[in-house]
Coordinates of C-alpha atoms and ligand atoms in Angstrom, one line a residue:
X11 CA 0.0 0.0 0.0
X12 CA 1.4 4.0 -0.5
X13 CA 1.3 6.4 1.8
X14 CA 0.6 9.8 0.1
X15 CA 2.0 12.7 2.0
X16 CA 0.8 16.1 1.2
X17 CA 3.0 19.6 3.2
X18 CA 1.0 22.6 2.9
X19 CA 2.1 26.0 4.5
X20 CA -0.3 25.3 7.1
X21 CA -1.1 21.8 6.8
X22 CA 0.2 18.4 6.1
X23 CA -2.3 15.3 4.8
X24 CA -2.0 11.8 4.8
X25 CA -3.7 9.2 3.1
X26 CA -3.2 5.8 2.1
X27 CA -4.2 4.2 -1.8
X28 CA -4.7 0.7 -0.8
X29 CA -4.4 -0.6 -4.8
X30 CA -8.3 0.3 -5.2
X31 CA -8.8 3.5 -3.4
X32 CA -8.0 5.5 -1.0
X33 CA -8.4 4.6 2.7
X34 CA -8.0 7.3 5.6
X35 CA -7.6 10.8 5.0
X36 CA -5.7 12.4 8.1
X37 CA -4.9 16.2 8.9
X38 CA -2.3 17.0 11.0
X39 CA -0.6 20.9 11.3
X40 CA 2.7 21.7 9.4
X41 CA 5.6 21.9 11.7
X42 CA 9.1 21.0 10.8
X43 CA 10.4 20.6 14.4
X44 CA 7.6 17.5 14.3
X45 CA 9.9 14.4 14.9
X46 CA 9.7 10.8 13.1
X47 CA 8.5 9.4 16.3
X48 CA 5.7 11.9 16.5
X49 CA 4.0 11.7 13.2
X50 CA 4.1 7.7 14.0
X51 CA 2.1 7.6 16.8
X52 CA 0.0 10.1 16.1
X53 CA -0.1 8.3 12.9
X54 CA -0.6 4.5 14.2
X55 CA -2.8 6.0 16.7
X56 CA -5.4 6.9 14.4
X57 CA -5.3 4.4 11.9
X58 CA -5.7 2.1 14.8
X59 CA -9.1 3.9 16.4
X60 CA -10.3 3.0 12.5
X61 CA -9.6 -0.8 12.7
X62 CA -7.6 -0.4 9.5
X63 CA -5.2 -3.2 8.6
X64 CA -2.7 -1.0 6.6
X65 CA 1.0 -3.0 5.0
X66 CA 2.5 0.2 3.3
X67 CA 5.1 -0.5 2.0
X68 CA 5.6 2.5 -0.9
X69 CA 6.0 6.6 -0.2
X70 CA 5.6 9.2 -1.9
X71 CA 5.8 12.7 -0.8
X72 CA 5.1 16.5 -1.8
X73 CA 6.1 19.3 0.6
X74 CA 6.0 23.3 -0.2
X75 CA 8.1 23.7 3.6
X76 CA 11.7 22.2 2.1
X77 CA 12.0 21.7 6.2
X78 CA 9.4 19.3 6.5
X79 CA 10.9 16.6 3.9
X80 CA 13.8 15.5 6.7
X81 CA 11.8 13.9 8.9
X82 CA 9.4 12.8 6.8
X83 CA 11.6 10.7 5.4
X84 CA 12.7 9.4 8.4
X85 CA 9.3 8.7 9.2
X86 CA 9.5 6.3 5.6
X87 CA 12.4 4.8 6.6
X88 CA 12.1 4.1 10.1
X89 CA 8.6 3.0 10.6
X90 CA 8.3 1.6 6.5
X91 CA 11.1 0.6 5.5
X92 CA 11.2 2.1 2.3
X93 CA 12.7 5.0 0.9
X94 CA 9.8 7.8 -0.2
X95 CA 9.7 9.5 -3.7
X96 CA 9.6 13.5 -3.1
X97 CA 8.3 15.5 -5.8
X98 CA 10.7 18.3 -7.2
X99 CA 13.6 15.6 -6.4
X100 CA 15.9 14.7 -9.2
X101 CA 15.1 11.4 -9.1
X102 CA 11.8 11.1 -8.9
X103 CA 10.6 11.1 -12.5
X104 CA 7.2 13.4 -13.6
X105 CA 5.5 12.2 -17.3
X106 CA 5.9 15.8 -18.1
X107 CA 8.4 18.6 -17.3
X108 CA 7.0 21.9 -16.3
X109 CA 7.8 25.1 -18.7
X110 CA 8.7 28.1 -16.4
X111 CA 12.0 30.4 -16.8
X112 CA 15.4 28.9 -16.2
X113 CA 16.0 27.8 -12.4
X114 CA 12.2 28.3 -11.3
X115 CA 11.6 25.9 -8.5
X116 CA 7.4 25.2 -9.2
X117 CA 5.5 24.4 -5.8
X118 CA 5.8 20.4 -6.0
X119 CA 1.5 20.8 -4.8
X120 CA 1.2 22.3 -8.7
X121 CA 3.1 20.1 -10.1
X122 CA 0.9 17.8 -8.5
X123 CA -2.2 19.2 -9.4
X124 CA -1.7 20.0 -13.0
X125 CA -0.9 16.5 -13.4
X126 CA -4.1 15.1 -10.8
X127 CA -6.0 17.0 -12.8
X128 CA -4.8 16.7 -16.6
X129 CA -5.3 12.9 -15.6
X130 CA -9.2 13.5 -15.0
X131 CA -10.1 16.2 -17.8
X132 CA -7.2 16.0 -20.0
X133 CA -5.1 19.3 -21.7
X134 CA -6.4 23.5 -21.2
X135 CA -6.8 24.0 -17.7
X136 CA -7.2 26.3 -15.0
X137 CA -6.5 24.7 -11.2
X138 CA -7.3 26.9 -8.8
X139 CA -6.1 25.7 -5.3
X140 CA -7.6 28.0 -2.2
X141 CA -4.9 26.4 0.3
X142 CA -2.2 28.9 2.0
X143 CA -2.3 30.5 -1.0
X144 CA -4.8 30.8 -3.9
X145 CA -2.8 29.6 -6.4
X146 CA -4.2 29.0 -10.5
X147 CA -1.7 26.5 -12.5
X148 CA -2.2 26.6 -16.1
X149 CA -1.8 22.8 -18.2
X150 CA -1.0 23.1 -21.6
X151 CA -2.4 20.6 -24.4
X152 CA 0.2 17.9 -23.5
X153 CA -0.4 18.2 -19.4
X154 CA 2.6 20.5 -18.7
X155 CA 2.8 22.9 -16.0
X156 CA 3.5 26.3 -18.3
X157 CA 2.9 29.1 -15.4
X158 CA -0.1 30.7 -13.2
X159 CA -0.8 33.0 -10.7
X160 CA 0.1 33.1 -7.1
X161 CA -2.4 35.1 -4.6
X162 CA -2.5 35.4 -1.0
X163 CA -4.9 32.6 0.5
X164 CA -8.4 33.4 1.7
X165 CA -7.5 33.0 5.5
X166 CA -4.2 34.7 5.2
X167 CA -5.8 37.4 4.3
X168 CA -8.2 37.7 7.2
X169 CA -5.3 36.9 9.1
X170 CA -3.3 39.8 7.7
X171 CA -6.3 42.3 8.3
X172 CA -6.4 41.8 11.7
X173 CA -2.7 41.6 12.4
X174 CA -2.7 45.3 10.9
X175 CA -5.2 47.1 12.0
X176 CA -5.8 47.2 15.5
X177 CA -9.7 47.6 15.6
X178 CA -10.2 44.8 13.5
X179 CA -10.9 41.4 14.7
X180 CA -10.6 37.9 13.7
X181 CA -13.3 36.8 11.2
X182 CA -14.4 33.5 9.6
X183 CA -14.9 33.6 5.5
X184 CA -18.5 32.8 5.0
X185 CA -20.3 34.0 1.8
X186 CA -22.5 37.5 3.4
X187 CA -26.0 37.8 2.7
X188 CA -26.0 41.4 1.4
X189 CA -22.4 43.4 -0.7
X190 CA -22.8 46.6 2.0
X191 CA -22.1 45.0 5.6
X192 CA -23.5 47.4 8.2
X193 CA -21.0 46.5 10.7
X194 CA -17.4 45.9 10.9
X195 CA -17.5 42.0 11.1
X196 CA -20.1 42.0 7.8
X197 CA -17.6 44.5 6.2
X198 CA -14.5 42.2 6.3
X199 CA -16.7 39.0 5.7
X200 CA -18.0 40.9 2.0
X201 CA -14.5 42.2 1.0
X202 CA -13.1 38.4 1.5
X203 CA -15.7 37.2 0.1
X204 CA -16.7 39.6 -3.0
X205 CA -13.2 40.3 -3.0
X206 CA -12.1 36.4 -4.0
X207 CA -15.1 35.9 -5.9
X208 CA -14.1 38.5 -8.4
X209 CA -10.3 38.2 -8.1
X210 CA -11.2 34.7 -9.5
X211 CA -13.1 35.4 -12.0
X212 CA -10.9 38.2 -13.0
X213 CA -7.8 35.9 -13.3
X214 CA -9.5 33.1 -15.1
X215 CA -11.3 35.8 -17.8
X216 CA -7.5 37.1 -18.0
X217 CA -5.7 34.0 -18.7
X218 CA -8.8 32.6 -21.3
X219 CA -7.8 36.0 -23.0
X220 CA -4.1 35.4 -22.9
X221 CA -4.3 31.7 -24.1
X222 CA -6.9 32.7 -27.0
X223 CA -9.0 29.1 -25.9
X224 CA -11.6 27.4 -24.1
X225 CA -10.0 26.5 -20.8
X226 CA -11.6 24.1 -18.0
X227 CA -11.7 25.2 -14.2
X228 CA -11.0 22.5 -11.9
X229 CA -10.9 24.0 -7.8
X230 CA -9.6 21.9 -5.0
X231 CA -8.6 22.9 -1.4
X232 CA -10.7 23.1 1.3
X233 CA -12.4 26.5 0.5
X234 CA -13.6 26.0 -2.6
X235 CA -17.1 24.7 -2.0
X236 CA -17.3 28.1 0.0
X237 CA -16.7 30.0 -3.9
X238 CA -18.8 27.7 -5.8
X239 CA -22.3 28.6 -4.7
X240 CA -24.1 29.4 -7.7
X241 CA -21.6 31.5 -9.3
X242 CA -20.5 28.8 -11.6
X243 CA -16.7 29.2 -11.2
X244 CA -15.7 25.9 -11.7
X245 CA -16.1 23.0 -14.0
X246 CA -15.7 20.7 -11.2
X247 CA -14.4 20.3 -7.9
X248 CA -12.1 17.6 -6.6
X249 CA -11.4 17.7 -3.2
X250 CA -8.4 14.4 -3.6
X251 CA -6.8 16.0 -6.6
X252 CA -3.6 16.4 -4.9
X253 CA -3.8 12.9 -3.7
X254 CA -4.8 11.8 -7.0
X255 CA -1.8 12.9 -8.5
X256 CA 0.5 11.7 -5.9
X257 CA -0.7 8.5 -7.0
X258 CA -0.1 8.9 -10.5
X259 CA 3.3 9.9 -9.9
X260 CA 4.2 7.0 -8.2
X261 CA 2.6 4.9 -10.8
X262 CA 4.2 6.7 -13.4
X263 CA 7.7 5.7 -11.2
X264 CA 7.1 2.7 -11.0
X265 CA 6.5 1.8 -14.8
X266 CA 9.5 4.0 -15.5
X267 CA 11.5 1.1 -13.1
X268 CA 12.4 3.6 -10.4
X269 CA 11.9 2.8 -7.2
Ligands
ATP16 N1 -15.5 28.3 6.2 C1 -14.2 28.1 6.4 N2 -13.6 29.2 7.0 C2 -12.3 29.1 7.3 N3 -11.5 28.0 6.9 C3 -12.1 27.0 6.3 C4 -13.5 27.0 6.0 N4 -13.8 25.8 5.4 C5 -12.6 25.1 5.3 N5 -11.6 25.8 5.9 C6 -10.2 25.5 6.0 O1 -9.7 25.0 4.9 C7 -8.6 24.2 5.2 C8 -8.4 23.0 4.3 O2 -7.9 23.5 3.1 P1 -6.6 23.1 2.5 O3 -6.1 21.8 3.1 O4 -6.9 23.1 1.0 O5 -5.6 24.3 2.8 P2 -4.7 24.6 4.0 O6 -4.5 23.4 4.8 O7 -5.3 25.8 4.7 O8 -3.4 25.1 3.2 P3 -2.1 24.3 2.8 O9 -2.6 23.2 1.9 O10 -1.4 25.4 2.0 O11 -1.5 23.9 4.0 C9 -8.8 23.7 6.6 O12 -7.6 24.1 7.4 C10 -10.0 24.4 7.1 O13 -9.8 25.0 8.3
PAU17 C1 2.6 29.0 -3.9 C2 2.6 27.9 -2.9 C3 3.0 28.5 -1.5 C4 1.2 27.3 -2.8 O1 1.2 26.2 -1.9 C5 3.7 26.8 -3.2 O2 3.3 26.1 -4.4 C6 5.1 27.3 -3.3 O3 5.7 27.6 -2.4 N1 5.6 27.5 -4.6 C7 6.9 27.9 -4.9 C8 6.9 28.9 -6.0 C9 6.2 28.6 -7.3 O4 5.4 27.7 -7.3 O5 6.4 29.2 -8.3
K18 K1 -3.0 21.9 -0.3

């Protein structure tokens, strides 16, 4: 079985592809002082209180903290036995290279992605992914990675409003019933949330007009629901497309006869 490890800024995901599907899906925060030891019992703990009989004996990671990867791979060997692919690492092999400017390092979560999602609805796409940052990765016709857009994510944002001004308090994103908020809560809550909704739309008109095509919008991360009420931003939604394409590339590894 492979264990699928996805670092966020904020969060780190685990999940487990048991040949058919996937089985467990567990959140834990992203902290690089986090020891081997600790992600294993919190780990075997929970997979445990689920009565799962889990043999993994494959790894493959993707990590946007660099810091993270060295005990994560601890974590493979140790408690695994096996030696984890990490995306972005020479040697582990992706079916197709990304296009960007000489000695751009993409996010290895694009990477992953473009490819998740070129898998699911082939070439011209838009994947917007509302995690740390709201990030949209363009996929050419043959699945490559050829650029996007990086924005600051939806609770960064809240997070950097209240940080700065000192009479503005913490708020939760939730889609406000009326544009004009009549207090200061209902203010911040409509200029996250009109605010996104438009940068969005904004971005994807722009990049339709810069690619002169039709181009799908696939959203994942764990805001996007929140964006999709009836504005009909997205094609679709995938809430395991990172997973997905950890999987692929692992597959894609293994055919190649690494690892
Ligand atoms: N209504 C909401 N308001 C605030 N946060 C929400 C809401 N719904 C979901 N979330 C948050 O979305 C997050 C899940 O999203 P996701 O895993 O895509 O991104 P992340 O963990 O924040 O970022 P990263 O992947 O960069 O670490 C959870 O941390 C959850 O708290
Ligand atoms: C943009 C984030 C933070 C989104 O998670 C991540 O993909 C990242 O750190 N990227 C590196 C820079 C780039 O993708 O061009
Ligand atoms: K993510």
């Amino acid at each position: 079985m492979l264990l699928c490890i996805d670092t966020g800024n904020t969060n780190t995901v685990f999940s487990v592809w048991d040949g058919e599907k996937f089985v467990g899906l567990w959140r834990i925060s992203t902290d690089h002082r986090r020891t081997a030891d600790e992600y294993f019992v919190w780990l075997s703990t929970l997979i445990t209180l689920q009565k799962l009989e889990l043999n993994i004996d494959a790894c493959i990671i993707s990590s946007t903290a660099p810091r993270v990867v060295f005990n994560l791979r601890v974590l493979c060997n140790r408690y695994f036995d096996t030696r984890p692919l990490v995306v972005g690492k020479p040697d582990c092999l992706l079916p197709v290279a990304p296009r960007v400017d000489f000695g751009t390092v993409v996010g290895p979560d694009r990477l992953v992605n473009t490819l998740g999602a070129f898998d699911r609805h082939g070439s011209d796409l838009i994947v917007v992914d509302f995690g740390t940052a709201t990030t949209f990765d363009v996929v050419d016709t043959d699945g490559a990675y050829v650029g996007g857009v990086i924005a600051p994510g939806v609770n960064l944002s809240l997070e950097a409003l209240h940080m700065g001004a000192a009479s503005l308090p913490h708020v939760d994103v939730t889609m406000p019933a009326k544009v004009i908020g009549t207090n200061t809560v209902a203010c911040i809550q409509s200029g996250i949330f009109w605010g996104y909704i438009g940068l969005v739309q904004g971005v994807v008109d722009k990049i339709r007009e810069e690619r002169e095509r039709p181009m799908k919008v696939i959203a994942t991360g764990g805001l996007a629901p929140l964006f999709d009420q009836g504005f009909d931003l997205f094609d679709a939604i995938e809430d395991d497309l990172t997973m997905h394409g950890l999987r692929l590339i692992h597959d894609y590894n293994k055919e190649m006869g690494n690892g």
